[in-house]
Amino acid sequence: MSTPATPPRSLAEALRTRDDASLAALLRSRPDLITPVPTDLTQLATRAGTRGSVVRALERLDRFALQTAEALAVAAEPASYDELAGLMAGDARDAAVAHALPRALATLREQALVWGADDRLRLVRTARELLAPSPQHPSPTGLGPTVAEATAGMSPGRIQEIVTAAGLSSTHDSVSAVASLTKLFTGRRRMKALLGRAPEESLEVLNRLVWGPPYGQVTAEPAARLRWLIDRGLLLPTAPGTVVLPREVALHLRAGRAHRETEPVAPAVEAKATHRPQVVDTTAAGQAYTALATVEELLKDWDEGGPTVMRAGGLSVRDLKRTAVALDVAEPVAAFWVELAYAAGLLASDGDADERYAATPALDEWLEQPAAQRWVRLAEAWLTGTRTSGLVGGRDAKERTLSALGPGLDRSAAPEVRHRVLGLLAGLPEGASPSAESVLARLRWERPVRGAGGAQRSTGSAEGAGAQGGARDDDDLRSRLARWTLSEAEMLGVTGRGALSAQGRALLGSRGAVAGGSGGSSGRGVEGEDGGGGRAAAGSSGVANPSGPSAPSGIANPSGLSGPSASSAPSDPSGPGDKLPVHHHQHRPPAPPEPLSPAEQAAASAAAARLLAPLLPEPLDHVLLQADLTAVAPGPLERPLADMLDVLADVESKGGATVYRFTPGSVRRALDAGRSASDLHDFLTAHSRTPVPQPLAYLIDDVARRHGHLRIGAASAYVRCDDDSVLSEILADKRSAGLRLRRLAPTVLAAQADPAALLDGLRAMGFAPAAESAAGDVVITRAHAHRTPPRTAPEPVPDGPPTPDTTLLSAAIRAIRAGDRASTTPLKSTPSPNGELPRTSSAETLATMQAAVLTGDTLWIGYVNAEGAASQRVIAPIRVEGGFVTAYDHTADEVRTYPLHRVTGVAELAEGWAAGEM
């Protein structure tokens, strides 16, 4: 819509001047405003000014946009663009700040944090309250209150004394005296002359307070250097024993700057090393293979039922240590793999009375998939999940230890940080690995910790307060998430040697790769960056700030720094459902990339699997048998071969090749599983590239000859053997005393121990007994795979409402526009005193509807739906029959039918009303 002749008087009026594309950008950047859809623009403006919504919007600004908002919070209201530019660029007129300021201001306008023309800029009230300085909440700028605010409770006599001491003429009232003092402090030349007469010790005090905190403590009898400042209003008392440096004085000492350091350009992500892309991809593929093997080993270890679930939920510290030992990794790494399997839906609690962790039925399906697809499932679960294994071992707000698989590990910011870190890696040339510090610096610029820098929280001595710069908080959550992302991506095979792999780049999709070179929420498209295809050269966005804080001077503001001009504004495309003229905004920041749709994500995952598949080793169908009773698997084995070897032998070592060792116990385990000696010989002959060593053949035959020679059943338990001399040997062995055996017959012994204990006892004595059933058959024992009931993967905890898609935005904007037209259009009938639609009788409602059908008029109705929710709608009746009215609903932009008995009131709209008018 064209710019109105009169400036907007409120945020709602400013929103009415926007076109649909601008409203769509607002709702996309602040999705909480559309949940639920506002009824009109007035309600949208009200919601945009609520504290929760404003805090959320401020937390998603980049550092320079946030600094711009902080500068507006300490500027006069309303402020002109030149005043804002002076606070941001200072008297030296920093060229980089001047160039980036229009973009930052456009971001604040787009997100409805700032409204008004360039000569009347206004920060929304809630944002000003959050960012403006106060004794309880110092401003991040380090500035204190204005002269007018600091002298609000001061006696008129004391104000006149300050005015006189400053060399000004006394006035008749306090208001004019404060104005005169303010004019003195804001005049560069007069202020320079005043400070030129100050003692050196007094100037030293001012220099210590200039960058904040502006408050200091003084004694009842201040020193001479402090008395000189207090007498002239350069330090003003705020409470007994406390003084503050007025904002106008601090700005003069800062050469007009609101911030000690402004950061108009995002810091570059620096590449610390560059590798050949082929090396990166093969290294990442090796890590991906290791990740698959580790997850499989974990789930195999828990196949018959894993650790018990603690009463409060999660794994105990002891069980986590056991898992780490079984996987041969550190405990934090073991926690990562456990959480990854849980996030992928492969692991869950079984829900039994004795609740334990076990594999889910999805594991069997997952194991049947190709290796590349199995990796994609793990990578997607990690990329989109909100559970954060790095928190394991820490403590929550109630000082309770956080355990793996337990509650309290969800962090809604984790998916966004992971995508952003990988996006930054995608913005580097292929094969380039960044330094962790440059990645963290970029993330801190894109999402600064509000209140971490600038003014300190405490009040110090006026003589001992030092100049404080912006503190960097390396321990904030986003920085820790970023560090964990870099290490976890390497373990998972998304990166190789610190650089993003081809499969990792494909997993992000085209949008993620393009967004990799752009800035944060409002720093997207920072000048000097190349976001195309993730090929931006490292350091292309690292324009340094050429000028720091300068010394006080009397240089007048040059006229070369002006606000954005509408004459050179580019034309913006119409938004969804746009029926209005386009409202131009110069320097409008580009919209953030929309998240991938399910179809696009599926295509990206398929592309990643295709790129990874050729790099993974093919499963082998053979091993190499050696004379020392070992078998070497030179690579991954086919699943039937691997499963059989897990039964027949024990894993001795893992790595590029897996070494299996055959022992009497492992061979007996295979015989217990129902295999015969001939089956084992045939299996080894078929799958060995080397001849079966004689020692291994002897081992199998020897164990098989003794296996099942003794039979154990339930008496409580009995031992049966056709060779009575063997039974006599057992009875004579002192180690059998604990089994309490006695002979029932020459070939039968009875025991008071249960069959399982009897089996273990005789095996410990060197025998190879076999269990038998009541029918006398050998009981075949196989590992029982314990599975939970069907379980779904844990749902990520959302970080606020999701970003609306184009369809939802189009429908919402149409509804908001229609509701706004209904609330602002004049009516023929007189509204009720409280501004609501007057109620009409059923007969009057019916007559008005029928007349509107004949004349084609548009009506404003009140309607109550079946749930009792009241709403107001603008309709054009088409027909009235059977107690229903069929009409075109301008609010919903479709034809609908309404029961007449639910219409509470009706009014005719004024002449000349049209659906496209405001």
Coordinates of N, CA and C in Angstrom, one line a residue, residues 120-277:
R120 N 10.9 9.8 12.3 CA 10.2 9.6 13.6 C 10.2 8.1 13.9
L121 N 11.4 7.6 14.2 CA 11.6 6.2 14.5 C 11.2 5.9 15.9
R122 N 10.4 4.8 16.1 CA 10.0 4.5 17.4 C 10.2 3.0 17.7
L123 N 10.8 2.7 18.8 CA 11.0 1.3 19.2 C 9.7 0.9 20.0
V124 N 9.2 -0.3 19.8 CA 8.0 -0.7 20.5 C 8.2 -0.6 22.0
R125 N 7.2 -0.2 22.7 CA 7.3 0.1 24.1 C 8.0 -1.0 24.9
T126 N 7.6 -2.2 24.7 CA 8.1 -3.3 25.5 C 9.6 -3.5 25.2
A127 N 10.1 -3.3 24.0 CA 11.5 -3.4 23.7 C 12.3 -2.3 24.4
R128 N 11.7 -1.1 24.4 CA 12.4 0.0 25.1 C 12.5 -0.3 26.6
E129 N 11.4 -0.8 27.1 CA 11.5 -1.1 28.6 C 12.5 -2.2 28.9
L130 N 12.7 -3.2 27.9 CA 13.7 -4.2 28.1 C 15.1 -3.7 27.9
L131 N 15.3 -2.8 27.0 CA 16.7 -2.4 26.6 C 17.1 -1.1 27.3
A132 N 16.2 -0.3 27.7 CA 16.6 1.0 28.3 C 17.3 0.8 29.6
P133 N 18.2 1.7 29.9 CA 19.0 1.5 31.2 C 18.1 1.9 32.4
S134 N 18.4 1.2 33.5 CA 17.8 1.5 34.8 C 18.7 1.0 35.8
P135 N 18.6 1.5 37.1 CA 19.5 1.0 38.1 C 19.5 -0.5 38.3
Q136 N 18.3 -1.1 38.2 CA 18.1 -2.6 38.4 C 18.6 -3.4 37.2
H137 N 18.5 -2.8 36.0 CA 18.9 -3.5 34.8 C 19.7 -2.6 33.9
P138 N 21.0 -2.5 34.1 CA 21.8 -1.6 33.3 C 21.7 -1.9 31.8
S139 N 21.8 -0.9 31.0 CA 21.8 -1.1 29.5 C 23.0 -1.8 29.0
P140 N 22.9 -2.6 28.0 CA 24.1 -3.2 27.4 C 25.1 -2.2 26.9
T141 N 24.6 -1.0 26.6 CA 25.4 0.1 26.1 C 26.3 0.6 27.2
G142 N 26.0 0.4 28.5 CA 26.8 1.0 29.6 C 26.4 2.4 29.9
L143 N 25.3 2.9 29.2 CA 24.9 4.3 29.5 C 24.0 4.4 30.7
G144 N 23.9 5.5 31.3 CA 23.1 5.7 32.4 C 21.8 6.5 32.1
P145 N 21.1 7.1 33.0 CA 19.9 7.9 32.7 C 20.3 9.2 32.2
T146 N 19.3 9.9 31.5 CA 19.5 11.2 31.0 C 19.5 12.2 32.2
V147 N 19.9 13.4 31.9 CA 19.9 14.5 32.9 C 18.5 14.6 33.5
A148 N 17.5 14.7 32.6 CA 16.2 14.8 33.1 C 15.7 13.7 34.0
E149 N 16.1 12.5 33.7 CA 15.7 11.3 34.5 C 16.5 11.3 35.8
A150 N 17.7 11.7 35.8 CA 18.5 11.6 37.0 C 18.1 12.7 38.0
T151 N 17.6 13.9 37.5 CA 17.3 15.0 38.4 C 15.8 15.0 38.7
A152 N 15.1 14.0 38.4 CA 13.6 14.0 38.5 C 13.2 14.2 40.0
G153 N 13.9 13.7 40.9 CA 13.6 13.8 42.4 C 14.5 14.9 43.1
M154 N 15.2 15.7 42.4 CA 16.1 16.6 43.0 C 15.4 17.9 43.3
S155 N 15.8 18.6 44.4 CA 15.1 19.8 44.7 C 15.4 20.9 43.7
P156 N 14.5 21.9 43.5 CA 14.8 23.0 42.6 C 16.0 23.8 42.9
G157 N 16.2 24.0 44.2 CA 17.4 24.8 44.7 C 18.7 24.1 44.3
R158 N 18.8 22.8 44.5 CA 20.0 22.1 44.1 C 20.2 22.1 42.6
I159 N 19.2 22.0 41.8 CA 19.3 22.1 40.4 C 19.9 23.5 40.0
Q160 N 19.4 24.5 40.6 CA 19.9 25.9 40.3 C 21.4 26.0 40.7
E161 N 21.8 25.4 41.8 CA 23.2 25.4 42.2 C 24.0 24.7 41.1
I162 N 23.6 23.6 40.6 CA 24.4 22.9 39.5 C 24.5 23.8 38.3
V163 N 23.4 24.4 37.9 CA 23.3 25.2 36.7 C 24.3 26.4 36.8
T164 N 24.3 27.0 38.0 CA 25.2 28.1 38.2 C 26.7 27.7 38.2
A165 N 27.0 26.6 38.9 CA 28.3 26.1 38.9 C 28.9 25.7 37.6
A166 N 28.0 25.3 36.7 CA 28.4 24.9 35.3 C 28.6 26.1 34.4
G167 N 28.4 27.3 35.0 CA 28.6 28.5 34.2 C 27.4 28.9 33.4
L168 N 26.2 28.5 33.7 CA 25.0 28.9 33.0 C 24.2 29.9 33.9
S169 N 23.3 30.6 33.2 CA 22.5 31.5 33.9 C 21.4 30.8 34.6
S170 N 21.0 31.3 35.8 CA 19.9 30.6 36.6 C 18.6 30.9 35.9
T171 N 17.7 30.0 36.1 CA 16.3 30.1 35.5 C 15.3 30.2 36.6
H172 N 14.0 30.4 36.1 CA 12.9 30.6 37.0 C 12.3 29.2 37.5
D173 N 12.6 28.2 36.8 CA 11.9 26.9 37.1 C 12.9 25.8 36.8
S174 N 12.6 24.6 37.4 CA 13.5 23.4 37.3 C 13.5 22.9 35.9
V175 N 12.4 22.9 35.2 CA 12.3 22.4 33.8 C 13.2 23.1 32.9
S176 N 13.2 24.4 32.9 CA 14.1 25.1 32.0 C 15.5 25.0 32.4
A177 N 15.8 24.8 33.7 CA 17.2 24.6 34.2 C 17.7 23.3 33.7
V178 N 16.9 22.2 33.8 CA 17.3 20.9 33.3 C 17.5 21.0 31.8
A179 N 16.7 21.7 31.1 CA 16.8 21.8 29.6 C 18.1 22.6 29.3
S180 N 18.4 23.6 30.1 CA 19.7 24.3 29.8 C 20.9 23.5 30.1
L181 N 20.8 22.7 31.1 CA 22.0 21.8 31.5 C 22.1 20.7 30.4
T182 N 21.0 20.2 29.9 CA 21.0 19.2 28.8 C 21.6 19.8 27.6
K183 N 21.3 21.0 27.2 CA 21.8 21.6 26.0 C 23.3 21.8 26.2
L184 N 23.8 22.1 27.4 CA 25.2 22.3 27.6 C 25.9 21.0 27.4
F185 N 25.4 19.9 27.9 CA 26.1 18.6 27.8 C 26.0 18.0 26.4
T186 N 25.0 18.4 25.6 CA 25.0 17.9 24.2 C 25.7 18.8 23.2
G187 N 26.1 19.9 23.6 CA 26.9 20.8 22.7 C 28.3 20.5 22.7
R188 N 28.8 20.0 21.6 CA 30.2 19.5 21.6 C 31.2 20.6 22.0
R189 N 31.1 21.8 21.4 CA 32.1 22.9 21.7 C 32.0 23.3 23.1
R190 N 30.8 23.6 23.6 CA 30.7 24.1 25.0 C 31.1 23.0 26.0
M191 N 30.8 21.8 25.7 CA 31.1 20.7 26.6 C 32.7 20.5 26.6
K192 N 33.3 20.7 25.5 CA 34.7 20.6 25.4 C 35.4 21.7 26.2
A193 N 34.8 22.8 26.2 CA 35.4 23.9 27.0 C 35.2 23.7 28.5
L194 N 34.0 23.1 28.9 CA 33.8 22.8 30.3 C 34.8 21.8 30.8
L195 N 35.0 20.7 30.0 CA 35.9 19.6 30.4 C 37.4 20.1 30.4
G196 N 37.6 21.1 29.6 CA 39.0 21.7 29.5 C 39.4 22.4 30.8
R197 N 38.4 22.8 31.6 CA 38.7 23.4 32.9 C 38.7 22.4 34.1
A198 N 38.4 21.1 33.7 CA 38.4 20.1 34.8 C 39.8 19.7 35.2
P199 N 40.0 19.3 36.5 CA 41.2 18.8 37.0 C 41.5 17.4 36.3
E200 N 42.8 17.1 36.2 CA 43.1 15.8 35.6 C 42.5 14.6 36.4
E201 N 42.5 14.8 37.7 CA 42.0 13.7 38.5 C 40.5 13.5 38.3
S202 N 39.8 14.6 38.0 CA 38.3 14.4 37.7 C 38.1 13.8 36.4
L203 N 38.9 14.1 35.4 CA 38.8 13.5 34.1 C 39.1 12.0 34.1
E204 N 40.0 11.6 35.0 CA 40.3 10.2 35.2 C 39.1 9.5 35.8
V205 N 38.4 10.1 36.7 CA 37.1 9.5 37.2 C 36.1 9.3 36.1
L206 N 35.9 10.3 35.2 CA 35.0 10.2 34.1 C 35.4 9.1 33.1
N207 N 36.7 9.0 32.9 CA 37.2 7.9 31.9 C 36.9 6.5 32.5
R208 N 36.9 6.4 33.8 CA 36.7 5.1 34.4 C 35.2 4.7 34.3
L209 N 34.3 5.7 34.2 CA 32.9 5.4 34.2 C 32.3 5.5 32.8
V210 N 33.0 6.0 31.8 CA 32.4 6.3 30.6 C 31.8 5.1 29.8
W211 N 32.5 3.9 29.9 CA 31.9 2.8 29.2 C 31.1 1.9 30.1
G212 N 30.8 2.3 31.3 CA 30.0 1.5 32.2 C 30.7 0.6 33.1
P213 N 30.1 0.2 34.2 CA 28.8 0.7 34.6 C 28.9 2.2 35.0
P214 N 27.8 3.0 34.8 CA 27.8 4.4 35.0 C 27.6 4.8 36.5
Y215 N 27.3 3.8 37.3 CA 27.1 4.1 38.7 C 28.3 3.9 39.6
G216 N 28.5 4.7 40.6 CA 29.6 4.6 41.5 C 29.2 5.0 42.9
Q217 N 30.0 4.5 43.9 CA 29.8 4.8 45.3 C 30.7 6.0 45.7
V218 N 30.1 6.9 46.5 CA 30.9 8.0 47.1 C 30.7 8.0 48.6
T219 N 31.6 8.7 49.3 CA 31.4 8.8 50.7 C 30.6 10.1 51.0
A220 N 30.3 10.2 52.3 CA 29.6 11.4 52.7 C 30.4 12.7 52.4
E221 N 31.7 12.6 52.5 CA 32.5 13.8 52.1 C 33.4 13.4 50.9
P222 N 32.9 13.6 49.7 CA 33.6 13.2 48.5 C 35.0 14.0 48.4
A223 N 35.9 13.3 47.8 CA 37.2 14.0 47.5 C 37.0 15.1 46.6
A224 N 38.0 16.0 46.5 CA 37.9 17.2 45.7 C 37.7 16.9 44.2
R225 N 38.3 15.8 43.7 CA 38.1 15.5 42.3 C 36.6 15.1 42.0
L226 N 36.0 14.5 43.0 CA 34.6 14.1 42.8 C 33.7 15.3 43.1
R227 N 34.0 16.1 44.0 CA 33.2 17.3 44.4 C 33.1 18.2 43.1
W228 N 34.2 18.4 42.4 CA 34.2 19.2 41.2 C 33.2 18.7 40.2
L229 N 33.1 17.4 40.0 CA 32.2 16.8 39.1 C 30.7 16.9 39.6
I230 N 30.5 16.6 40.8 CA 29.1 16.6 41.4 C 28.6 18.1 41.4
D231 N 29.4 19.0 41.7 CA 28.9 20.4 41.7 C 28.4 20.9 40.3
R232 N 29.0 20.4 39.3 CA 28.7 20.8 37.9 C 27.7 19.9 37.2
G233 N 27.2 18.9 37.9 CA 26.3 18.0 37.3 C 26.9 16.9 36.4
L234 N 28.2 16.8 36.3 CA 28.8 15.8 35.5 C 28.7 14.4 36.2
L235 N 28.4 14.4 37.5 CA 28.0 13.2 38.3 C 26.8 13.7 39.1
L236 N 25.7 12.9 38.9 CA 24.4 13.3 39.6 C 24.1 12.2 40.6
P237 N 23.7 12.6 41.8 CA 23.3 11.6 42.9 C 22.0 11.0 42.5
T238 N 21.9 9.7 42.7 CA 20.7 8.9 42.5 C 20.1 8.3 43.8
A239 N 21.0 8.1 44.8 CA 20.6 7.6 46.1 C 21.7 8.0 47.0
P240 N 21.5 7.9 48.3 CA 22.5 8.2 49.3 C 23.8 7.4 49.1
G241 N 24.9 8.1 48.8 CA 26.1 7.4 48.6 C 26.3 6.9 47.1
T242 N 25.4 7.1 46.2 CA 25.5 6.6 44.9 C 25.4 7.8 43.9
V243 N 26.3 7.8 42.9 CA 26.2 8.8 41.8 C 26.2 8.1 40.5
V244 N 25.8 8.8 39.5 CA 25.7 8.3 38.1 C 26.2 9.3 37.1
L245 N 26.8 8.7 36.1 CA 27.3 9.6 35.0 C 26.1 9.8 34.0
P246 N 25.6 11.0 33.8 CA 24.5 11.3 32.9 C 24.8 10.8 31.5
R247 N 23.8 10.4 30.8 CA 23.9 9.8 29.5 C 24.5 10.8 28.5
E248 N 24.1 12.1 28.6 CA 24.6 13.1 27.7 C 26.2 13.3 27.8
V249 N 26.6 13.2 29.1 CA 28.1 13.4 29.3 C 28.8 12.2 28.8
A250 N 28.3 11.0 29.0 CA 29.0 9.8 28.5 C 29.0 9.8 27.0
L251 N 28.0 10.2 26.3 CA 28.0 10.2 24.9 C 29.0 11.2 24.4
H252 N 29.2 12.3 25.0 CA 30.2 13.3 24.6 C 31.6 12.7 24.8
L253 N 31.9 12.0 25.9 CA 33.2 11.4 26.1 C 33.4 10.2 25.2
R254 N 32.3 9.6 24.7 CA 32.5 8.5 23.8 C 32.5 8.9 22.3
A255 N 32.5 10.2 22.1 CA 32.5 10.7 20.7 C 31.2 10.3 20.0
G256 N 30.1 10.3 20.8 CA 28.8 10.1 20.2 C 28.4 8.6 20.1
R257 N 29.3 7.7 20.4 CA 29.0 6.3 20.2 C 28.1 5.7 21.4
A258 N 27.1 4.9 21.0 CA 26.4 4.2 22.1 C 27.1 3.0 22.6
H259 N 27.9 2.4 21.7 CA 28.6 1.2 22.1 C 30.1 1.4 21.9
R260 N 30.8 0.7 22.8 CA 32.3 0.8 22.7 C 32.8 0.2 21.4
E261 N 32.2 -0.9 21.0 CA 32.6 -1.6 19.8 C 31.3 -2.0 19.0
T262 N 31.2 -1.6 17.8 CA 30.1 -2.0 17.0 C 30.6 -3.1 16.0
E263 N 29.7 -4.0 15.7 CA 30.1 -5.1 14.8 C 29.1 -5.2 13.7
P264 N 29.3 -4.3 12.7 CA 28.3 -4.3 11.6 C 28.4 -5.5 10.6
V265 N 29.5 -6.2 10.6 CA 29.7 -7.3 9.7 C 30.0 -8.5 10.5
A266 N 29.4 -9.6 10.0 CA 29.6 -10.9 10.7 C 31.1 -11.3 10.5
P267 N 31.7 -11.9 11.6 CA 33.0 -12.3 11.5 C 33.1 -13.5 10.5
A268 N 34.2 -13.6 9.8 CA 34.4 -14.7 8.8 C 34.7 -16.0 9.5
V269 N 34.2 -17.1 8.9 CA 34.5 -18.4 9.3 C 35.8 -18.8 8.6
E270 N 36.9 -18.9 9.4 CA 38.2 -19.1 8.8 C 38.6 -20.6 8.7
A271 N 39.1 -20.9 7.6 CA 39.6 -22.3 7.3 C 41.0 -22.5 7.9
K272 N 41.1 -23.4 8.8 CA 42.5 -23.6 9.4 C 43.3 -24.7 8.6
A273 N 42.6 -25.5 7.8 CA 43.3 -26.5 6.9 C 42.4 -26.8 5.7
T274 N 43.0 -27.2 4.7 CA 42.3 -27.6 3.4 C 42.8 -29.0 3.0
H275 N 41.9 -29.9 2.7 CA 42.2 -31.2 2.3 C 41.5 -31.5 1.0
R276 N 42.0 -32.5 0.3 CA 41.4 -32.9 -1.0 C 40.0 -33.4 -0.7
P277 N 39.0 -33.0 -1.5 CA 37.6 -33.5 -1.2 C 37.5 -35.0 -1.1

